[in-house]
Short mmCIF file of C-alpha atoms in Angstrom, two decimals:
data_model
loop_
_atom_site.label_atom_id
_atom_site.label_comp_id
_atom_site.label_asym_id
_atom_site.label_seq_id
_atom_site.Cartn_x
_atom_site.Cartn_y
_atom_site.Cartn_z
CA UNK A 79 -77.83 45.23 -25.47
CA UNK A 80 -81.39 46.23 -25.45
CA UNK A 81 -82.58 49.69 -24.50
CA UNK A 82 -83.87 48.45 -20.97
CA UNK A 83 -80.68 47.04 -19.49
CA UNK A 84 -78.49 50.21 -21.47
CA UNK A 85 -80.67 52.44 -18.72
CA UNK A 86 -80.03 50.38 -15.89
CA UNK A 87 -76.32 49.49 -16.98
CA UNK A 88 -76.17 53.45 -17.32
CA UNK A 89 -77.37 55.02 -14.17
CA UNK A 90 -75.92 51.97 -11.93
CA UNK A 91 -72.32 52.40 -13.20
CA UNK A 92 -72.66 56.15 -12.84
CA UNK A 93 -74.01 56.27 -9.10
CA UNK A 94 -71.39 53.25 -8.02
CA UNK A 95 -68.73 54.91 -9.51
CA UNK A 96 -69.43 57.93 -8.15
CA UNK A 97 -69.88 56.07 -4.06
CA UNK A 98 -66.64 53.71 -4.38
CA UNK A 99 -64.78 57.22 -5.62
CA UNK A 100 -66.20 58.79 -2.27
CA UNK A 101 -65.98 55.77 -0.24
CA UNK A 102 -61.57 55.81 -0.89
CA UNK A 103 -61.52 59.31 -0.23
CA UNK A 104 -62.50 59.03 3.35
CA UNK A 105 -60.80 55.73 3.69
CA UNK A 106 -57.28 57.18 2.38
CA UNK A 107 -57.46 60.29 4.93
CA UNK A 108 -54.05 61.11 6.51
CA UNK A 109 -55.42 61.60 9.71
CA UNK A 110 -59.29 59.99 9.98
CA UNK A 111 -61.98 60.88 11.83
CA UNK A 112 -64.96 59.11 13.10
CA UNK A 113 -67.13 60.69 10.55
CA UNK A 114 -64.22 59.07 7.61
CA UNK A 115 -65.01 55.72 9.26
CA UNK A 116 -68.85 56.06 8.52
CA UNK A 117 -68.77 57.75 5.29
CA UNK A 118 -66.24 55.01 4.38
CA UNK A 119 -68.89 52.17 5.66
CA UNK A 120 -71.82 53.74 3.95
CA UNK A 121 -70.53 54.46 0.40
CA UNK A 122 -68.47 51.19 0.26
CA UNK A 123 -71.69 49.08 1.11
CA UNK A 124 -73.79 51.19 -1.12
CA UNK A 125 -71.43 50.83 -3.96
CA UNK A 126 -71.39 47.12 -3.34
CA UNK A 127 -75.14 47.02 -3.97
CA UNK A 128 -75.10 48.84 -6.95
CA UNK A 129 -71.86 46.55 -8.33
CA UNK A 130 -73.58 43.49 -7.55
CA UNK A 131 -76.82 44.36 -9.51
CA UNK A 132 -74.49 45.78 -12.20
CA UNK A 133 -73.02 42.16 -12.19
CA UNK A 134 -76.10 40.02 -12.67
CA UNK A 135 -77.31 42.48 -14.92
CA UNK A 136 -73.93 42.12 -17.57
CA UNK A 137 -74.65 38.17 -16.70
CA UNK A 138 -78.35 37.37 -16.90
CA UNK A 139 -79.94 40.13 -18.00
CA UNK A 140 -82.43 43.19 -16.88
CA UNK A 141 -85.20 40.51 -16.15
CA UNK A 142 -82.69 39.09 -12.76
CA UNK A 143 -82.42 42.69 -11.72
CA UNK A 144 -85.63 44.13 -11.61
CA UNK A 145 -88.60 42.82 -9.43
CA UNK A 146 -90.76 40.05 -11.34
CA UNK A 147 -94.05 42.15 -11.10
CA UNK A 148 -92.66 44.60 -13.34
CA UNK A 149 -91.40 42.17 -16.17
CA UNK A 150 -95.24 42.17 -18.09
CA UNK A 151 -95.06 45.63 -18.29
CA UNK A 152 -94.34 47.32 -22.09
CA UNK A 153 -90.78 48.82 -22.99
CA UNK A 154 -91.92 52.26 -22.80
CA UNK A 155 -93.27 52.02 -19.64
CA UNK A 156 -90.52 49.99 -17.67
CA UNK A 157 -87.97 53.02 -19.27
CA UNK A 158 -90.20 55.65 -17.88
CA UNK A 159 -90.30 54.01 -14.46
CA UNK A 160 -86.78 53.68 -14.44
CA UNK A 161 -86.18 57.18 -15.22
CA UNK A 162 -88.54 58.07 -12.83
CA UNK A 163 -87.23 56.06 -9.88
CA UNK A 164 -90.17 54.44 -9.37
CA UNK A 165 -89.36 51.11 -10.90
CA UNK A 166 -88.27 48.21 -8.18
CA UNK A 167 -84.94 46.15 -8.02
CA UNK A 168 -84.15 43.03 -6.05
CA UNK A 169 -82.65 43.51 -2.83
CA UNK A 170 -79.36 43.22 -2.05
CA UNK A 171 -79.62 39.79 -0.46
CA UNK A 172 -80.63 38.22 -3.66
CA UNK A 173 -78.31 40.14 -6.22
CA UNK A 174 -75.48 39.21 -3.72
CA UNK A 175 -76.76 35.24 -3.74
CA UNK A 176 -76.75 35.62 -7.85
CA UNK A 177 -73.01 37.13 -7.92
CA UNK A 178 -71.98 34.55 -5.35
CA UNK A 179 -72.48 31.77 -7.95
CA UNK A 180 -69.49 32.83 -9.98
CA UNK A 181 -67.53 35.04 -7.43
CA UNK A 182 -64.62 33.27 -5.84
CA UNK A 183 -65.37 34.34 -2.02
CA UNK A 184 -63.89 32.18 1.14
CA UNK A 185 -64.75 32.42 4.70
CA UNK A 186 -62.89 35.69 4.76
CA UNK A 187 -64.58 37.13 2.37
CA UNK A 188 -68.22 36.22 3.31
CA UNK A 189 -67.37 37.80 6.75
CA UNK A 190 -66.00 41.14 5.29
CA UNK A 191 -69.40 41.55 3.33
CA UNK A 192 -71.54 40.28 6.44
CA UNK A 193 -69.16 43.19 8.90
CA UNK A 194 -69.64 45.61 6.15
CA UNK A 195 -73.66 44.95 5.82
CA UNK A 196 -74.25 44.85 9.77
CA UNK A 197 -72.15 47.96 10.14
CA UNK A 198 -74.26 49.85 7.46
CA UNK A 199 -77.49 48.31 9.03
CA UNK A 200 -76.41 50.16 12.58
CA UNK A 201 -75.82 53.49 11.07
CA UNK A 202 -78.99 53.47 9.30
CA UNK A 203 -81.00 52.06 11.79
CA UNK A 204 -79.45 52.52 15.12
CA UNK A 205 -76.41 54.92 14.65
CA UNK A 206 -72.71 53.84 15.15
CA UNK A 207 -70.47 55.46 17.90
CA UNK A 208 -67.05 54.98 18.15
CA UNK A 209 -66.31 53.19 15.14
CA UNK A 210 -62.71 51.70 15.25
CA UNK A 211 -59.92 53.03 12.26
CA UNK A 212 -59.19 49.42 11.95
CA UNK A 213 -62.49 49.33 9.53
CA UNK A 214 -60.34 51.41 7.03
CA UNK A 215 -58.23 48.54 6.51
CA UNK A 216 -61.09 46.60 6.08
CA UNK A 217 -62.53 48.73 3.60
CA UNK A 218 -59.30 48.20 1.67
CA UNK A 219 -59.37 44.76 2.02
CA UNK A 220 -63.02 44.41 1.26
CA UNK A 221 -61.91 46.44 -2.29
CA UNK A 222 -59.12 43.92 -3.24
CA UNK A 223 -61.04 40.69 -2.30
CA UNK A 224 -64.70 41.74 -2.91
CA UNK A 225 -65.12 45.14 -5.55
CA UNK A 226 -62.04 44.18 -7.89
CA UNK A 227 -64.34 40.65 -8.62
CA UNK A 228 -66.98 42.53 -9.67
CA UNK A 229 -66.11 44.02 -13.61
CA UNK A 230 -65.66 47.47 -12.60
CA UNK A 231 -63.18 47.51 -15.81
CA UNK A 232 -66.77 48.02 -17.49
CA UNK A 233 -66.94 51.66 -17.12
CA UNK A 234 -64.01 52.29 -18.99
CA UNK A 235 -63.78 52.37 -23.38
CA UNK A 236 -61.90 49.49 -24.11
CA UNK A 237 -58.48 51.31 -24.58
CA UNK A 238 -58.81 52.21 -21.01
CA UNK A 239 -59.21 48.45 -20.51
CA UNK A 240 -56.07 46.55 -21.59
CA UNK A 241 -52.51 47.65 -21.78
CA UNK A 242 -53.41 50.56 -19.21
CA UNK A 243 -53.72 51.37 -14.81
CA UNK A 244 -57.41 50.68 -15.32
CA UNK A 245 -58.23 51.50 -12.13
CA UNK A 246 -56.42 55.31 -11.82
CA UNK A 247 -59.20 55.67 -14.78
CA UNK A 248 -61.98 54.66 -12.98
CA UNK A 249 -61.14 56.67 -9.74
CA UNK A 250 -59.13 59.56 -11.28
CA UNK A 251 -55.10 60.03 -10.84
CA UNK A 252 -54.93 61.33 -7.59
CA UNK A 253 -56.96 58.77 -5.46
CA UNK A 254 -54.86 56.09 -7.52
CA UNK A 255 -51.71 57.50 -6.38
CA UNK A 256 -52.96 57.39 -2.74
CA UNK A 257 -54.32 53.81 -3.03
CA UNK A 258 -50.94 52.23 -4.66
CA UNK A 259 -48.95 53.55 -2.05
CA UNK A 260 -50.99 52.46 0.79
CA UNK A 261 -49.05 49.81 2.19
CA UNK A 262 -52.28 47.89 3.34
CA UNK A 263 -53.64 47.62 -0.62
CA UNK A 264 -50.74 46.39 -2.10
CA UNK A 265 -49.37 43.94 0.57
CA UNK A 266 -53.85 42.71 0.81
CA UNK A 267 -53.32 42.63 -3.21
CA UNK A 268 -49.84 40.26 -3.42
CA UNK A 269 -51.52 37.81 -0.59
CA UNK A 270 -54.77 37.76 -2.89
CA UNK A 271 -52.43 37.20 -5.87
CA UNK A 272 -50.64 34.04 -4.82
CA UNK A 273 -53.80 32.93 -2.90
CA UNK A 274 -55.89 32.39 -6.24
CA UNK A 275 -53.06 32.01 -8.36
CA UNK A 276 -49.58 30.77 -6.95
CA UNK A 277 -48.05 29.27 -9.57
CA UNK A 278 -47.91 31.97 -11.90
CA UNK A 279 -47.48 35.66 -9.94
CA UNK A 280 -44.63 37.81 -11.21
CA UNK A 281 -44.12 41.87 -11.36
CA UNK A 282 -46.82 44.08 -13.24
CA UNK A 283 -45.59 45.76 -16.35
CA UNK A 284 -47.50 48.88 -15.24
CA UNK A 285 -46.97 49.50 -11.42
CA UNK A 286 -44.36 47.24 -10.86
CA UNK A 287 -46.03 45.49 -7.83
CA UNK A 288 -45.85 41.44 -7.28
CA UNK A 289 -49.71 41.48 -8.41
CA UNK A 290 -49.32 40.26 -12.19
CA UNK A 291 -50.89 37.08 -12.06
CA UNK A 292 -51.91 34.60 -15.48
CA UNK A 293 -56.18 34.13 -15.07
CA UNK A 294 -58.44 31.32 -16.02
CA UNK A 295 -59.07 33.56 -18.75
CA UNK A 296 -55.30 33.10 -20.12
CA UNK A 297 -54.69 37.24 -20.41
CA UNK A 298 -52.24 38.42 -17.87
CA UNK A 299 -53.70 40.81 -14.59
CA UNK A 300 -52.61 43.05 -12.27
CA UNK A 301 -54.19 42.87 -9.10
CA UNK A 302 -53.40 46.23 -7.97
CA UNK A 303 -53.66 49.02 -11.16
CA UNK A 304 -56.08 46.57 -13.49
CA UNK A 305 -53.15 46.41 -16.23
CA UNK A 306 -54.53 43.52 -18.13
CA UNK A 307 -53.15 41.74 -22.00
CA UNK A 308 -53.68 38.21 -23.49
CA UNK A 309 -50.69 35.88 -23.09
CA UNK A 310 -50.45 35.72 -27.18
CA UNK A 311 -49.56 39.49 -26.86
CA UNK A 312 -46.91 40.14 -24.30
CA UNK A 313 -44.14 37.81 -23.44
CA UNK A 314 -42.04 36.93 -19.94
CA UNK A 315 -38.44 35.55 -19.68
CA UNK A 316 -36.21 36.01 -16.86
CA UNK A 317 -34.39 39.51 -16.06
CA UNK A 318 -30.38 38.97 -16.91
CA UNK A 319 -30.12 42.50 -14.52
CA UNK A 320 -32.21 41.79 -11.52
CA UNK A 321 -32.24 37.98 -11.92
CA UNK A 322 -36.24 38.61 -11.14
CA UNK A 323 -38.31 34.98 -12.75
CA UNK A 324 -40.66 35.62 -15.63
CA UNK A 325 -40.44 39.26 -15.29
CA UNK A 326 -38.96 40.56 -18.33
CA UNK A 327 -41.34 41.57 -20.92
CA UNK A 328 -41.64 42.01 -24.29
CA UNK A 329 -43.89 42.42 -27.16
CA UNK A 330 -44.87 38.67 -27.75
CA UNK A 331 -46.58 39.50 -31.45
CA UNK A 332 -43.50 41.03 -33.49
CA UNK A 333 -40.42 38.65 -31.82
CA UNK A 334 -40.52 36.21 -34.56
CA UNK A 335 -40.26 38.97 -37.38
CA UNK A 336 -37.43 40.79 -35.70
CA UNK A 337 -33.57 39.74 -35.11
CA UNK A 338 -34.19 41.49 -31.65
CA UNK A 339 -37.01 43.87 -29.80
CA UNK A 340 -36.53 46.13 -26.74
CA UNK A 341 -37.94 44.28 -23.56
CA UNK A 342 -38.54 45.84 -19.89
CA UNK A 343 -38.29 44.28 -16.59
CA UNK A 344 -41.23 44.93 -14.67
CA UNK A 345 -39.27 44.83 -11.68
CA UNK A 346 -36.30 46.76 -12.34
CA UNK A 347 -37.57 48.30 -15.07
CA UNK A 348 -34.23 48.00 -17.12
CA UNK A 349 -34.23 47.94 -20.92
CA UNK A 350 -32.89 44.59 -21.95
CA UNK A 351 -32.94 43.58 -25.69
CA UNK A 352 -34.83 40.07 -26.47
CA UNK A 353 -34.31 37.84 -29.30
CA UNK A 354 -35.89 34.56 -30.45
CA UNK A 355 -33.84 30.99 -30.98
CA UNK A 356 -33.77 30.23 -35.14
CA UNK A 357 -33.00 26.69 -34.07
CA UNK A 358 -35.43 26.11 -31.53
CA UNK A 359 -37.64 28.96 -30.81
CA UNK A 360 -37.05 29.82 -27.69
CA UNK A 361 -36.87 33.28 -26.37
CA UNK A 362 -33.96 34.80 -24.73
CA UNK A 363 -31.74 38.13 -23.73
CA UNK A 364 -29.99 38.56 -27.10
CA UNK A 365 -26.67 39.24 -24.69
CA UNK A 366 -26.76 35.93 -22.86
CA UNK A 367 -27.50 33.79 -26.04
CA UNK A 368 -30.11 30.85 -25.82
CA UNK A 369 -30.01 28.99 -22.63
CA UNK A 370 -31.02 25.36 -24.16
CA UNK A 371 -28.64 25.61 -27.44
CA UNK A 372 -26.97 29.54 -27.41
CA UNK A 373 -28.25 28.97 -30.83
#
């Protein structure tokens, strides 16, 4: 990555990090006030900004992001002017038209980020009294359907990315623990799970939640705590214990070299041994013997 999009790249995951972090703490309140339901509006839609330009900027490069009238301009003085401030971005309309093209949004979503926009316009321009709680729910579903499209997975090292809750990283332990048991996120998360991909949702490794869902990509993702792995890598066969489909797991890599590994049902997280067919390769819970030939 060249030095010009490493400064932008730097200071825009920094800042949106920092608003979505501030945005769920008002929206997660136990007992909200009106000033929760504008701080929750104004961080949310700011972060969204920032996101989106992170987005085309990962995508198309530093060139998409910043205005046009800037791009003759040397090296060393577009990195001054960004560390400055005085350098000029797109607006939001047009970074949000560029991450449309490979976002997956539906009616739904479009009018979550046109609510979202308006209500930020009114408490800029006009002020907002009154505002109902119900936008808090909003603001959670605006995070599952809108923010968790938009890489946010890029702040973190890449050990943070895969095998982990990527997003109790990104917003710290405590906020995570309020947001995956907020009844609102998770059901909003399982409804966005088998709406983009319903033949293949089962129970996340990680939180447990019906979110674990097989992408276009072919890796496996959670659309609650961000726990992502490749399909080569981890392994699913039904639970013997709960009876749960595809939700026993196991390490997909070392079954062929071993008589039997330890698996773990992502539902009810029992430890259930898992063995592989000699005859014809098919995997299985070593108690129950091989379904097609108890070879």
């Amino acid at each position: 990555m060249d030095d010009i999009s490493t400064e932008l790249k730097k200071r825009l995951q920094a800042t949106s990090r920092q608003l979505l972090v501030h945005a769920l703490e008002h929206a997660l309140t136990k007992e909200p006030t009106e000033n929760d339901v504008i701080q929750t509006i104004v961080n949310l839609q700011a972060s969204l900004e920032l996101l989106s330009k992170l987005y085309v900027l990962r995508r198309e490069g530093w060139k998409f992001v910043i205005d046009p009238k800037f791009h003759s301009q040397k090296e060393s003085e577009l990195l001054a002017a960004i560390s400055t401030g005085t350098i000029k971005t797109i607006p939001f309309w047009k970074s949000r038209e560029l991450a449309a093209e490979t976002l997956y949004l539906n009616d739904d979503d479009l009018q979550l980020l046109d609510n979202f926009q308006n209500r930020r316009n009114q408490i800029m321009h006009l002020g907002l009294t009154s505002p109902s709680h119900e936008i808090l729910n909003e603001a959670i579903w605006f995070l599952v359907r809108i923010v968790q499209q938009l890489d946010w997975k890029e702040y973190l090292p890449i050990h943070q990315q895969y095998l982990s809750n990527s997003l109790m990283h990104v917003i710290g332990t405590k906020l995570f623990k309020k947001l995956v048991t907020n009844t609102c996120y998770v059901n909003e998360s399982i409804d966005r799970a088998y709406e983009l991909y319903p033949d293949s949702v089962t129970y996340c490794f990680e939180c447990g939640n019906e979110t674990l869902v097989i992408t276009d990509a072919d890796d496996y993702l959670c659309f609650v705590c961000g726990f992502q792995v490749d399909t080569d890598a981890m392994g699913l066969i039904d639970c013997p214990v709960c009876k749960a489909t595809r939700s026993l797991a196991f390490d997909l890599l070392n079954i062929e070299c071993n008589e039997k590994l330890d698996g773990k049902c992502c539902r009810c997280k029992t430890f259930v041994s898992v063995s592989r067919c000699k005859t014809c390769e098919t995997d299985y819970a070593t108690e129950q013997g091989c379904d097609l030939c108890r070879g």
